[in-house]
PDB file of C-alpha atoms in Angstrom:
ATOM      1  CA  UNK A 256      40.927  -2.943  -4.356  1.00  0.00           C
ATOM      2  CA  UNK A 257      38.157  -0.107  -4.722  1.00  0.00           C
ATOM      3  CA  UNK A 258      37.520   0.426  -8.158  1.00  0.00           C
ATOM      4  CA  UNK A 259      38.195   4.556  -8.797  1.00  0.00           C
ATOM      5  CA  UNK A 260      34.515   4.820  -9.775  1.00  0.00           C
ATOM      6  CA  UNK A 261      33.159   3.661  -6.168  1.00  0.00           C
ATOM      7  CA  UNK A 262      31.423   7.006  -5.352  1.00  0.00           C
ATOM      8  CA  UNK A 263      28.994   6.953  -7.910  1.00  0.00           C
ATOM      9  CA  UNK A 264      27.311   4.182  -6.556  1.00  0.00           C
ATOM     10  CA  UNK A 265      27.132   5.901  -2.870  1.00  0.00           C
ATOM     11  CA  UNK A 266      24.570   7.651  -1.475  1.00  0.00           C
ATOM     12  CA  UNK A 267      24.095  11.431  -1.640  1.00  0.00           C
ATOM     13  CA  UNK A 268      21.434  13.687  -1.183  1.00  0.00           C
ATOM     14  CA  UNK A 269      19.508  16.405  -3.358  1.00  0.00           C
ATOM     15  CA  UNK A 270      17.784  19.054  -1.594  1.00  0.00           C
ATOM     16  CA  UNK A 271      15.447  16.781   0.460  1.00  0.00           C
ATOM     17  CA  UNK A 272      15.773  14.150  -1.982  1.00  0.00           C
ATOM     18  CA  UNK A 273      17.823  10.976  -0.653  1.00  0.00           C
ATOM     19  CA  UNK A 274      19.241   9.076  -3.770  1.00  0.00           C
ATOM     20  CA  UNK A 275      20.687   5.807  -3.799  1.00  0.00           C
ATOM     21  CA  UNK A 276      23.687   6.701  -5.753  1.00  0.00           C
ATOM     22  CA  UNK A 277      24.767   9.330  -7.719  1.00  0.00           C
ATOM     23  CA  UNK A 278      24.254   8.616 -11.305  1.00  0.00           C
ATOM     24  CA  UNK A 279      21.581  10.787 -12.532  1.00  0.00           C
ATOM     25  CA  UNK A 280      19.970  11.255 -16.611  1.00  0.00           C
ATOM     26  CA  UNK A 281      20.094  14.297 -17.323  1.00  0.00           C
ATOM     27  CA  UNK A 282      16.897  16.266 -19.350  1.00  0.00           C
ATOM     28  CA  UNK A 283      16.594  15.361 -22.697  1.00  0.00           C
ATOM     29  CA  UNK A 284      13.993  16.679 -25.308  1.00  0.00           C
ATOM     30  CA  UNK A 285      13.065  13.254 -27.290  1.00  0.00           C
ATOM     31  CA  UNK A 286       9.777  14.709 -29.253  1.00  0.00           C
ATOM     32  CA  UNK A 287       7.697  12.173 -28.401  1.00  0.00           C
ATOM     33  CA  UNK A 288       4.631  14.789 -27.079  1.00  0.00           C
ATOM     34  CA  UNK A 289       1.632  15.005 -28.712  1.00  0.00           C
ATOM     35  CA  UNK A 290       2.413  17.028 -32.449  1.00  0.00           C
ATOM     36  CA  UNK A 291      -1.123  18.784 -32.243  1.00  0.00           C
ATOM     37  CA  UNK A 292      -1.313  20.005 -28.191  1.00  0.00           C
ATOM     38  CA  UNK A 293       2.864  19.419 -27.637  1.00  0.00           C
ATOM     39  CA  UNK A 294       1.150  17.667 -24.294  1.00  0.00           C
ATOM     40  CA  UNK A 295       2.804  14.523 -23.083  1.00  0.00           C
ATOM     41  CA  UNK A 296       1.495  11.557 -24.114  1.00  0.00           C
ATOM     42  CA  UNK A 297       1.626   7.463 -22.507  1.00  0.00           C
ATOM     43  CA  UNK A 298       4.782   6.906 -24.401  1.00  0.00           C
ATOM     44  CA  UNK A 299       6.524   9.937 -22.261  1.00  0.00           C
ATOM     45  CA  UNK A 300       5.577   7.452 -18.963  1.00  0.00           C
ATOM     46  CA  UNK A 301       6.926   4.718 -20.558  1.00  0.00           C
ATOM     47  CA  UNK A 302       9.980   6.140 -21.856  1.00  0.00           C
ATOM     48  CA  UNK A 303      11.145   7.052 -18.611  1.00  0.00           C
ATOM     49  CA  UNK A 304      10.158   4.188 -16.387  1.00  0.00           C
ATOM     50  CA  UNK A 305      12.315   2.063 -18.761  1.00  0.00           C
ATOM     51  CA  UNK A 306      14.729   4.172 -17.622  1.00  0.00           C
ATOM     52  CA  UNK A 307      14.601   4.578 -13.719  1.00  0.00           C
ATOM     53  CA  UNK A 308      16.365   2.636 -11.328  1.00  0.00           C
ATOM     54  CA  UNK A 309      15.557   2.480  -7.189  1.00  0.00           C
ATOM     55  CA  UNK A 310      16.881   5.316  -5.236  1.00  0.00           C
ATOM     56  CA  UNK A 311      17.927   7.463  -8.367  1.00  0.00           C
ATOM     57  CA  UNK A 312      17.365  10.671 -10.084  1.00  0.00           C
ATOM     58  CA  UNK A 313      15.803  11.478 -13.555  1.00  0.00           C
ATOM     59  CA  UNK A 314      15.292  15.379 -14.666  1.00  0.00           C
ATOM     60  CA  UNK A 315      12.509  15.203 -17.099  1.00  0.00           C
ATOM     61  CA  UNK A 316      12.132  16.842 -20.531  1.00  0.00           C
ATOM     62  CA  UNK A 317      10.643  20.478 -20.898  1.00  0.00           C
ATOM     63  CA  UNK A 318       7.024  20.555 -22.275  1.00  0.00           C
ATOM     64  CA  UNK A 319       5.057  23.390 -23.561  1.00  0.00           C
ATOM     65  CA  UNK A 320       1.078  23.261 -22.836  1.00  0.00           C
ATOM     66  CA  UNK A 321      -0.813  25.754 -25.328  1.00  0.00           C
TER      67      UNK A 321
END
C-alpha cells in the first residue's frame, strides 16, 4: 500500500531546476553573518551543506552587504 505521503519523494521540476523530490527548506534568517560587515561568513557554508540532500532544493537566507 502507497503510503499518502508518496509524492513528496517524486520528482518535480522548478523553473529549469530538476529536483529529486519535493521537499524543499524554506529561507530562514539564523544570524550567523558577520556582526561588523552583516557579510556571510564559513559557518553560513557549513550550515547549509549539513543541510542539503541530492536532487533537492534549499532557498537561502537574505543578507545585507554595506
Amino acid at each position: 500500500m502507497a503510503l499518502p505521503h508518496h509524492k513528496l519523494v517524486e520528482p518535480t521540476s522548478c523553473g529549469t531546476l530538476q529536483l529529486k523530490h519535493r521537499i524543499v527548506m524554506s529561507a530562514l534568517t539564523r544570524l550567523r553573518v558577520d556582526p561588523v560587515t552583516e557579510a556571510p561568513r564559513d559557518i553560513n557554508k557549513v550550515y547549509y551543506e549539513q543541510r542539503a540532500s541530492d536532487g533537492g532544493l534549499i532557498i537561502t537566507e537574505g543578507v545585507t552587504f554595506k
